[in-house]
PDB file of C-alpha atoms in Angstrom:
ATOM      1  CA  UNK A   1    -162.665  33.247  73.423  1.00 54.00           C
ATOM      2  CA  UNK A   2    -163.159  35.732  76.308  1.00 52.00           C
ATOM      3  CA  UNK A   3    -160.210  35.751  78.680  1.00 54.00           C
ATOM      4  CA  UNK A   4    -160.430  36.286  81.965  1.00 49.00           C
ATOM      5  CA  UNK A   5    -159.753  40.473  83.931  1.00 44.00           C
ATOM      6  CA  UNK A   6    -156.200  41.437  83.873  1.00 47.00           C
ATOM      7  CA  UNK A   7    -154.229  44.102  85.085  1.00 43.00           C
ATOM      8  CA  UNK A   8    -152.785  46.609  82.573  1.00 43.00           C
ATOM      9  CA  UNK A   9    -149.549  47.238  81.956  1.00 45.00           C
ATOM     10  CA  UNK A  10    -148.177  50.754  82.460  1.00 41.00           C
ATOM     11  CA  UNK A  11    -149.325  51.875  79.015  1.00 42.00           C
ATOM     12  CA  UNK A  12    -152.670  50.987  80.006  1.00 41.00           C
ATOM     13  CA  UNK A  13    -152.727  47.917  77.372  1.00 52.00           C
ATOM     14  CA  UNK A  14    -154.283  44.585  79.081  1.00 73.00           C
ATOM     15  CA  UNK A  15    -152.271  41.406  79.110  1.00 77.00           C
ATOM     16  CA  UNK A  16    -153.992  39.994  76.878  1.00 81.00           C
ATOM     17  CA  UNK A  17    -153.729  42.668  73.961  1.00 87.00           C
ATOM     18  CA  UNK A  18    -149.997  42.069  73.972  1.00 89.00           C
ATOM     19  CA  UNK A  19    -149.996  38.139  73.150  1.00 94.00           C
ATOM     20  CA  UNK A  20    -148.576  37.223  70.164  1.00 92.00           C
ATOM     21  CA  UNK A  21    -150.830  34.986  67.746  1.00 94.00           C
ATOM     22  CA  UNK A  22    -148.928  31.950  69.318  1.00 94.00           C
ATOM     23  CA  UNK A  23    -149.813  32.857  72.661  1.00 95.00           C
ATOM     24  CA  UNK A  24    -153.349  33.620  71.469  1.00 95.00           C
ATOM     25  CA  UNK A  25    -153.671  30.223  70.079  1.00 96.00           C
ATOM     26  CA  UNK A  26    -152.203  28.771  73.006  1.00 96.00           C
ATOM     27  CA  UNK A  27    -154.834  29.580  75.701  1.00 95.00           C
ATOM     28  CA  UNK A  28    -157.657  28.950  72.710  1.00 94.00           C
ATOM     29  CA  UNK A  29    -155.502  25.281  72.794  1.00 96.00           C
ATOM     30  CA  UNK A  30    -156.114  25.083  76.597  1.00 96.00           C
ATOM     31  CA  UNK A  31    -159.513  26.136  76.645  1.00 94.00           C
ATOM     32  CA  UNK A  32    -160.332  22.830  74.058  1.00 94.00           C
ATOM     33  CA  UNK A  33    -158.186  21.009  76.352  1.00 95.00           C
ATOM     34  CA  UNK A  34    -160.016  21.283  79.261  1.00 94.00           C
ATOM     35  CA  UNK A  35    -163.495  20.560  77.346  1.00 93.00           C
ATOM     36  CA  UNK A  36    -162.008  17.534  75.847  1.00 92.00           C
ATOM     37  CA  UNK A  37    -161.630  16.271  79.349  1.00 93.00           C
ATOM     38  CA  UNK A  38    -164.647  17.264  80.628  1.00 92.00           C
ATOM     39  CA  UNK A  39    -163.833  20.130  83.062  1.00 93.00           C
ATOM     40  CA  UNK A  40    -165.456  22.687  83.465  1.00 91.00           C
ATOM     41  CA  UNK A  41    -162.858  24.969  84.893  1.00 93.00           C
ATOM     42  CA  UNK A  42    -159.172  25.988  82.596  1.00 95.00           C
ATOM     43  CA  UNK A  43    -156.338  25.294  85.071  1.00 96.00           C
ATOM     44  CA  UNK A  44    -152.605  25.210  84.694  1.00 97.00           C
ATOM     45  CA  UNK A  45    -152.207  22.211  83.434  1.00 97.00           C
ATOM     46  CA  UNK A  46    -154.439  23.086  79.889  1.00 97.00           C
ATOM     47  CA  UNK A  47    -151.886  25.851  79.682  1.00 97.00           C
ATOM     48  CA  UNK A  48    -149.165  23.776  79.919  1.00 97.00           C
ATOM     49  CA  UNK A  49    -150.687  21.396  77.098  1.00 97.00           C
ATOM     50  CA  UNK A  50    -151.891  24.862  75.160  1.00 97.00           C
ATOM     51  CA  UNK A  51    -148.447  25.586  75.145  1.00 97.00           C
ATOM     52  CA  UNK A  52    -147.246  22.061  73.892  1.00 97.00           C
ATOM     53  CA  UNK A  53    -149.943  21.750  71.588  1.00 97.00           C
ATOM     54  CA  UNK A  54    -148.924  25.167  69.704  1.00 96.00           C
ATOM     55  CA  UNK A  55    -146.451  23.836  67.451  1.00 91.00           C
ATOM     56  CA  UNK A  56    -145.336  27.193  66.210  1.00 89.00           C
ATOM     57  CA  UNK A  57    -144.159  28.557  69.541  1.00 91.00           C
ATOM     58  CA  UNK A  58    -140.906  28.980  71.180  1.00 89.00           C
ATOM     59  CA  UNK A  59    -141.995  27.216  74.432  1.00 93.00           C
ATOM     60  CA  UNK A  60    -143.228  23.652  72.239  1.00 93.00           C
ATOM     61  CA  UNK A  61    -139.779  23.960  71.319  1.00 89.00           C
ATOM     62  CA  UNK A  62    -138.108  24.167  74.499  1.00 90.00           C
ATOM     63  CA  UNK A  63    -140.093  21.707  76.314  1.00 93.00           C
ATOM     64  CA  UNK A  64    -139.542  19.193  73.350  1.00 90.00           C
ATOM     65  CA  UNK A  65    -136.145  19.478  72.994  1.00 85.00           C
ATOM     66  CA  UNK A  66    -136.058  17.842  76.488  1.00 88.00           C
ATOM     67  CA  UNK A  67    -138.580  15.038  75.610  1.00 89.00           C
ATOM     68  CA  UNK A  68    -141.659  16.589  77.105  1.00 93.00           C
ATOM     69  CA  UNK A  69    -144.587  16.562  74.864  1.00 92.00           C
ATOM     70  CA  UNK A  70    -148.265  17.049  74.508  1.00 94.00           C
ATOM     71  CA  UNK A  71    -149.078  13.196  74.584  1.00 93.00           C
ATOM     72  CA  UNK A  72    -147.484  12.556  77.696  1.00 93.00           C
ATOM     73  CA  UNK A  73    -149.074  15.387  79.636  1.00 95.00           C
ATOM     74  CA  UNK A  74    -152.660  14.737  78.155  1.00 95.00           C
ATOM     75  CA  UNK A  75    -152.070  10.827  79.290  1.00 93.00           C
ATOM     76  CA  UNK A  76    -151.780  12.584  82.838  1.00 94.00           C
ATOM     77  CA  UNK A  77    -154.691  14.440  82.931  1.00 93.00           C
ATOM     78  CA  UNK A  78    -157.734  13.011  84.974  1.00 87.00           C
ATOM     79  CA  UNK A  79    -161.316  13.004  82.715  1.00 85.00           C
ATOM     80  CA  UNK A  80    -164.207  14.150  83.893  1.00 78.00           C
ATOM     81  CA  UNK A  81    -167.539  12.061  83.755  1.00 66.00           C
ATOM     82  CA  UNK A  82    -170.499  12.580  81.456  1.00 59.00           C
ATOM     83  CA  UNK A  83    -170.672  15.018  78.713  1.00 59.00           C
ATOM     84  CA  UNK A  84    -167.943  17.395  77.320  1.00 56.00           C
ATOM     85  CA  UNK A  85    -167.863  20.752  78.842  1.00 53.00           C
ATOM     86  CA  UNK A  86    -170.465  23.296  77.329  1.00 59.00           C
ATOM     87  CA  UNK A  87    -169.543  25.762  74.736  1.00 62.00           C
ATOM     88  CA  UNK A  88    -168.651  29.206  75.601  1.00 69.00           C
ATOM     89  CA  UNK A  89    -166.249  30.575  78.280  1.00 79.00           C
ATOM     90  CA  UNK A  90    -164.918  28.357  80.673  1.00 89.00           C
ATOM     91  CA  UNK A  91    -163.372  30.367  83.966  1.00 92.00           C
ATOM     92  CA  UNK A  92    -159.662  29.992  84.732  1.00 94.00           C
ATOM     93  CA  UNK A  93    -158.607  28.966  87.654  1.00 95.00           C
ATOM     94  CA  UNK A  94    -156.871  31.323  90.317  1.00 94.00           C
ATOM     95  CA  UNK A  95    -153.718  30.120  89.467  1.00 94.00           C
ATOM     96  CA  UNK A  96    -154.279  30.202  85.628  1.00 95.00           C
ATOM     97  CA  UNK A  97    -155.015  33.963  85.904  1.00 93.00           C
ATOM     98  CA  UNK A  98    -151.633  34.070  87.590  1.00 93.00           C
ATOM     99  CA  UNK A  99    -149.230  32.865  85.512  1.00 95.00           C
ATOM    100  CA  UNK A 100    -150.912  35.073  82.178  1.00 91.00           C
ATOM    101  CA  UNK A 101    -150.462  38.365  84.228  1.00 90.00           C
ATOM    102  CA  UNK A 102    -147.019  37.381  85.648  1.00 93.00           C
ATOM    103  CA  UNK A 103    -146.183  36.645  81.958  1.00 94.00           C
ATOM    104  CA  UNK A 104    -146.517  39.988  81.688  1.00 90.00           C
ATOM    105  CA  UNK A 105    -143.215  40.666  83.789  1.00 89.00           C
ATOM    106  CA  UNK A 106    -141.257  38.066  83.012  1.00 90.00           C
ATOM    107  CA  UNK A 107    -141.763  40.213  78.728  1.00 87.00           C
ATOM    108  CA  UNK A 108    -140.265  42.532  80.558  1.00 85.00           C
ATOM    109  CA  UNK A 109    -137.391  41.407  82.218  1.00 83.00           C
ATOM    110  CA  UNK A 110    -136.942  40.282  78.999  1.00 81.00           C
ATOM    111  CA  UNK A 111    -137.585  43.116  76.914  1.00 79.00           C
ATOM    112  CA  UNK A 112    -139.564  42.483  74.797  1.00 83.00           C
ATOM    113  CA  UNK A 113    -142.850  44.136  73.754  1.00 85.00           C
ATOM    114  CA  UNK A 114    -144.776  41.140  72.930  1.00 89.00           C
ATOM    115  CA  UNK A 115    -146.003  38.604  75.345  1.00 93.00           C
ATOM    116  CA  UNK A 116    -145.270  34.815  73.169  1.00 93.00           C
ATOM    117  CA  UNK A 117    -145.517  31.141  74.897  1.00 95.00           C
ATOM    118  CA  UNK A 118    -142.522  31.446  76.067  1.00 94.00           C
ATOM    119  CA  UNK A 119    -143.177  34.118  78.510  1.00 94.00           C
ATOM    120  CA  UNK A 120    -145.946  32.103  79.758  1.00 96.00           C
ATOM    121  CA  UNK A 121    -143.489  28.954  80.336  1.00 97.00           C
ATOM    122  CA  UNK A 122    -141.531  30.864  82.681  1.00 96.00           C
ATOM    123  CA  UNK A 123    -144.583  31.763  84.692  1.00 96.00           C
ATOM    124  CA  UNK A 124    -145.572  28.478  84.929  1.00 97.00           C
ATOM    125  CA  UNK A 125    -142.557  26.998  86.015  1.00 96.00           C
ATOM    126  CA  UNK A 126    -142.355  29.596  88.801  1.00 94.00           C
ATOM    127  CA  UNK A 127    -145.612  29.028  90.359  1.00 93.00           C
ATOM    128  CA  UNK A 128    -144.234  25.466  91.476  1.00 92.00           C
ATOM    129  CA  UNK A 129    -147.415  25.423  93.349  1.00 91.00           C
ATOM    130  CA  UNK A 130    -149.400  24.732  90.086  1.00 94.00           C
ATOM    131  CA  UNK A 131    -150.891  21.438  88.813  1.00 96.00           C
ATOM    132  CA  UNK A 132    -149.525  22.204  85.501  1.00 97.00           C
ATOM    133  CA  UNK A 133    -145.649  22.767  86.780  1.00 96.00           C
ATOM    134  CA  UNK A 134    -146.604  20.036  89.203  1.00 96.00           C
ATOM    135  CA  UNK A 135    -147.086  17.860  85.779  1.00 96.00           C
ATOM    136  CA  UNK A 136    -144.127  19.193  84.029  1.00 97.00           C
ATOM    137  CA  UNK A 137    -141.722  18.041  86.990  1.00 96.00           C
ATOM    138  CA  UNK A 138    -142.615  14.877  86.777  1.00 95.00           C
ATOM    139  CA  UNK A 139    -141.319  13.768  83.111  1.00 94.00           C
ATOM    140  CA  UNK A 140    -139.118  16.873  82.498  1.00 92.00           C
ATOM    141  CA  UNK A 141    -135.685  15.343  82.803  1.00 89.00           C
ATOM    142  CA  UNK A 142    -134.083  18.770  83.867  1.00 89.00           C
ATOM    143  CA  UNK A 143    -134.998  20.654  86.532  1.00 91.00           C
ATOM    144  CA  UNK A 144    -137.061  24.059  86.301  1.00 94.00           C
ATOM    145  CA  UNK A 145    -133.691  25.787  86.365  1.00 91.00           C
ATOM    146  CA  UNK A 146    -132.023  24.469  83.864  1.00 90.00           C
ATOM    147  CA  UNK A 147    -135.168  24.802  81.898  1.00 91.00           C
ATOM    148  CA  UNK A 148    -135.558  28.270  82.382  1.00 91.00           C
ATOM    149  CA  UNK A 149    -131.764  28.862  81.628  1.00 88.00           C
ATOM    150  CA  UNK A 150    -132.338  27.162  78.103  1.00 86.00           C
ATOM    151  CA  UNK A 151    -135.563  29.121  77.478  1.00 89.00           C
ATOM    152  CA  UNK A 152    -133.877  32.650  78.617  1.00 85.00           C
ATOM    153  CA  UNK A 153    -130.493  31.046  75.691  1.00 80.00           C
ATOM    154  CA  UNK A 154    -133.193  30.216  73.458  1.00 78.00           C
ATOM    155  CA  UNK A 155    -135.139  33.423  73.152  1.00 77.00           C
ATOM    156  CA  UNK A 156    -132.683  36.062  73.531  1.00 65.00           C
ATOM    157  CA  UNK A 157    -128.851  34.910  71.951  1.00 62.00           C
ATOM    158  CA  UNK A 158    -129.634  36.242  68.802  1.00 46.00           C
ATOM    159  CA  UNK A 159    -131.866  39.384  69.044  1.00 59.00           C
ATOM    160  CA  UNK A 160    -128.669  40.213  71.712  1.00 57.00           C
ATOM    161  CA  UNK A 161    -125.999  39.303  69.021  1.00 54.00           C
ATOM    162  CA  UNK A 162    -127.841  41.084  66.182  1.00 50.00           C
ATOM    163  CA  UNK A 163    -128.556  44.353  68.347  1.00 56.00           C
ATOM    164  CA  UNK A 164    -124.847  44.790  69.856  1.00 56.00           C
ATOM    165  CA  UNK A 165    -122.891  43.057  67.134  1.00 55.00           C
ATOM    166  CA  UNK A 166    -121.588  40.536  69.671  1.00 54.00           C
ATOM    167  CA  UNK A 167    -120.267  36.558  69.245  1.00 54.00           C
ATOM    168  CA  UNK A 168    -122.332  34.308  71.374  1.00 51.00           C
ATOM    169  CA  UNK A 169    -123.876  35.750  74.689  1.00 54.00           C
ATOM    170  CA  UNK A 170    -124.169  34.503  77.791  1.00 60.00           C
ATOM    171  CA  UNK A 171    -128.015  35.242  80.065  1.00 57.00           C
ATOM    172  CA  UNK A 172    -128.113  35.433  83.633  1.00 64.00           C
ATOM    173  CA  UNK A 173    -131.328  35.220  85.115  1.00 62.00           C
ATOM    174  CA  UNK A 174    -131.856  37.605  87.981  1.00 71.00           C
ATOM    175  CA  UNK A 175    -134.519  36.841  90.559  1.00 73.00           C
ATOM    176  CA  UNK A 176    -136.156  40.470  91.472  1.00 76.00           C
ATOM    177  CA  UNK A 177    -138.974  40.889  94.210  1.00 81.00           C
ATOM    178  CA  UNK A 178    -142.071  42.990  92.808  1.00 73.00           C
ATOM    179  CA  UNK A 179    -140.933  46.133  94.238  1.00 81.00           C
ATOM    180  CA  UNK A 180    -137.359  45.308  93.090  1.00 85.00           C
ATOM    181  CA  UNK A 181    -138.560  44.985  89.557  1.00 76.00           C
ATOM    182  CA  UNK A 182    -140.864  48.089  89.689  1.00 78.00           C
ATOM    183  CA  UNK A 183    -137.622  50.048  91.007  1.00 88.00           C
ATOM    184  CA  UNK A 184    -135.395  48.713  87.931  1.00 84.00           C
ATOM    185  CA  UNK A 185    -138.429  49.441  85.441  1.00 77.00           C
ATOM    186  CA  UNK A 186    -138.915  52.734  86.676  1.00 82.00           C
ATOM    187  CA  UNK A 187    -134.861  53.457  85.814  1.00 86.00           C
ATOM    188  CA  UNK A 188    -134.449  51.948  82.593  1.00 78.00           C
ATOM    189  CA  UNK A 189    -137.671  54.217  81.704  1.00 74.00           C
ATOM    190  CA  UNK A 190    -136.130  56.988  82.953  1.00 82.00           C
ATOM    191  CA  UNK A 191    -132.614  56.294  81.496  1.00 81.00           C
ATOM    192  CA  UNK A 192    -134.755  55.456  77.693  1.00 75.00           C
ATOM    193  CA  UNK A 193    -133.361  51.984  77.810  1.00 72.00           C
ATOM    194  CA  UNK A 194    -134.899  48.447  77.922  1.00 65.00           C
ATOM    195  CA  UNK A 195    -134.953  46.542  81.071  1.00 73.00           C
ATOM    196  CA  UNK A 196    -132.513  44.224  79.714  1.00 70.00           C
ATOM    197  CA  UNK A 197    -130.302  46.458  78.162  1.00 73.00           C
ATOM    198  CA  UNK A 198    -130.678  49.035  81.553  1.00 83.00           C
ATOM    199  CA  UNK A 199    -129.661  45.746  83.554  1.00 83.00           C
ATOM    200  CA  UNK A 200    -126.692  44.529  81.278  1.00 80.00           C
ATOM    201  CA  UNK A 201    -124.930  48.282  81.658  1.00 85.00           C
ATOM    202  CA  UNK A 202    -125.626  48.339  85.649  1.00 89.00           C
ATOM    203  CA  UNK A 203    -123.709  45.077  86.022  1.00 88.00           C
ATOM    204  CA  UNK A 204    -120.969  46.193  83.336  1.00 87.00           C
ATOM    205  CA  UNK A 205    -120.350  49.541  85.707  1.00 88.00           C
ATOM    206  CA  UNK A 206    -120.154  47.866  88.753  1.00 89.00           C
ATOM    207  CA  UNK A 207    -117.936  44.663  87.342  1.00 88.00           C
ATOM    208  CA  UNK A 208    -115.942  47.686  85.766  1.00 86.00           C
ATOM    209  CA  UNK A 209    -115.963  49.739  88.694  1.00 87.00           C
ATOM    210  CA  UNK A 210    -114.783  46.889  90.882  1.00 82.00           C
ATOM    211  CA  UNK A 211    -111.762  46.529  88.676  1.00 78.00           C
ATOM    212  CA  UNK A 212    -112.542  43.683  86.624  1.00 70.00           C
ATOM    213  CA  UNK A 213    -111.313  42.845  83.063  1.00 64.00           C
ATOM    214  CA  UNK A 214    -112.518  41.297  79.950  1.00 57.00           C
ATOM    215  CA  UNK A 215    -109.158  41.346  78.875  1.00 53.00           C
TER     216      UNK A 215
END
């Protein structure tokens, strides 16, 4: 499988080198997709039925705990005439390419060193411009925000409870624009933090600061 040029992260390791074996699998998942149904082209929506289709991953779970699987999505894919595409690499589509590099940021806003399926769910949902997230809005029962809430619960409750030695946690999603993120990277770096953790002591301070109380 040869995926397609991607930036590099600041380490200088592609996208792609960081996927987990789920995330791997997924886009392998997406590339058969798209040849079962003749196209010759790997768009959005084989991601999004990659994703579904790779049983182990967090994101299969998340989107089936709402009622959203694999069948339904294929059952909405057009099929191409004639035969199945040929063998080999099959280009991704502009907005394909997309959401794997921005799957990159949403790791880490996340913090995690890995990029897994369910980094690659949150891109998708937030390129509503997509034919797969297009797909997904029609038979997910939620909307994209309270899907995204339940992924960000999902993933991160217990490595958060394990690490600080906290009950249950609550995640707030923060919408950053690029330079907004590259600013908060660039801090937690230089403070030898994780973005999360960097993010969670900023808003502590200033709730602190403010005079607020847990107590």
């Amino acid at each position: 499988m040869r995926y397609p040029q991607a930036a590099a992260d600041p380490r200088g390791a592609t996208v792609f080198e960081r996927f987990t074996d789920q995330a791997r699998r997924t886009v392998v998942l997406a590339s058969d997709a798209a040849r079962a149904h003749h196209h010759d082209y790997l768009g959005t929506e084989h991601l999004l039925l990659g994703l579904l289709r790779e049983r182990d991953g967090a994101a299969a779970r998340s989107l089936e705990s709402f009622g959203v699987s694999a069948t339904v999505i294929d059952s909405r894919l057009t099929t191409g005439h004639g035969e199945p595409a040929r063998s080999g690499h099959i280009p991704f589509t502009r907005h394909a390419k997309r959401i794997l590099e921005q799957s990159l940021r949403e790791t880490s806003l996340l913090g995690h060193e890995r990029i897994g399926t369910e980094q690659i769910l949150l891109a998708l949902i937030d390129d509503r411009e997509s034919t797969g997230a297009r797909l997904l809005g029609e038979v997910l029962p939620v909307d994209f925000e309270q899907l995204r809430q339940h992924i960000l619960r999902e993933v991160t409750e217990h490595r958060l409870s394990a690490e600080l030695g906290l009950g249950p946690t609550h995640v707030t999603n923060v919408r950053l624009t690029d330079a907004e993120h590259a600013l908060c990277v660039a801090a937690a770096a230089e403070a030898g933090q994780r973005l999360d953790a960097w993010m969670r002591d900023q808003i502590l301070d200033a709730a602190r600061a403010g005079g607020a109380s847990t107590e």
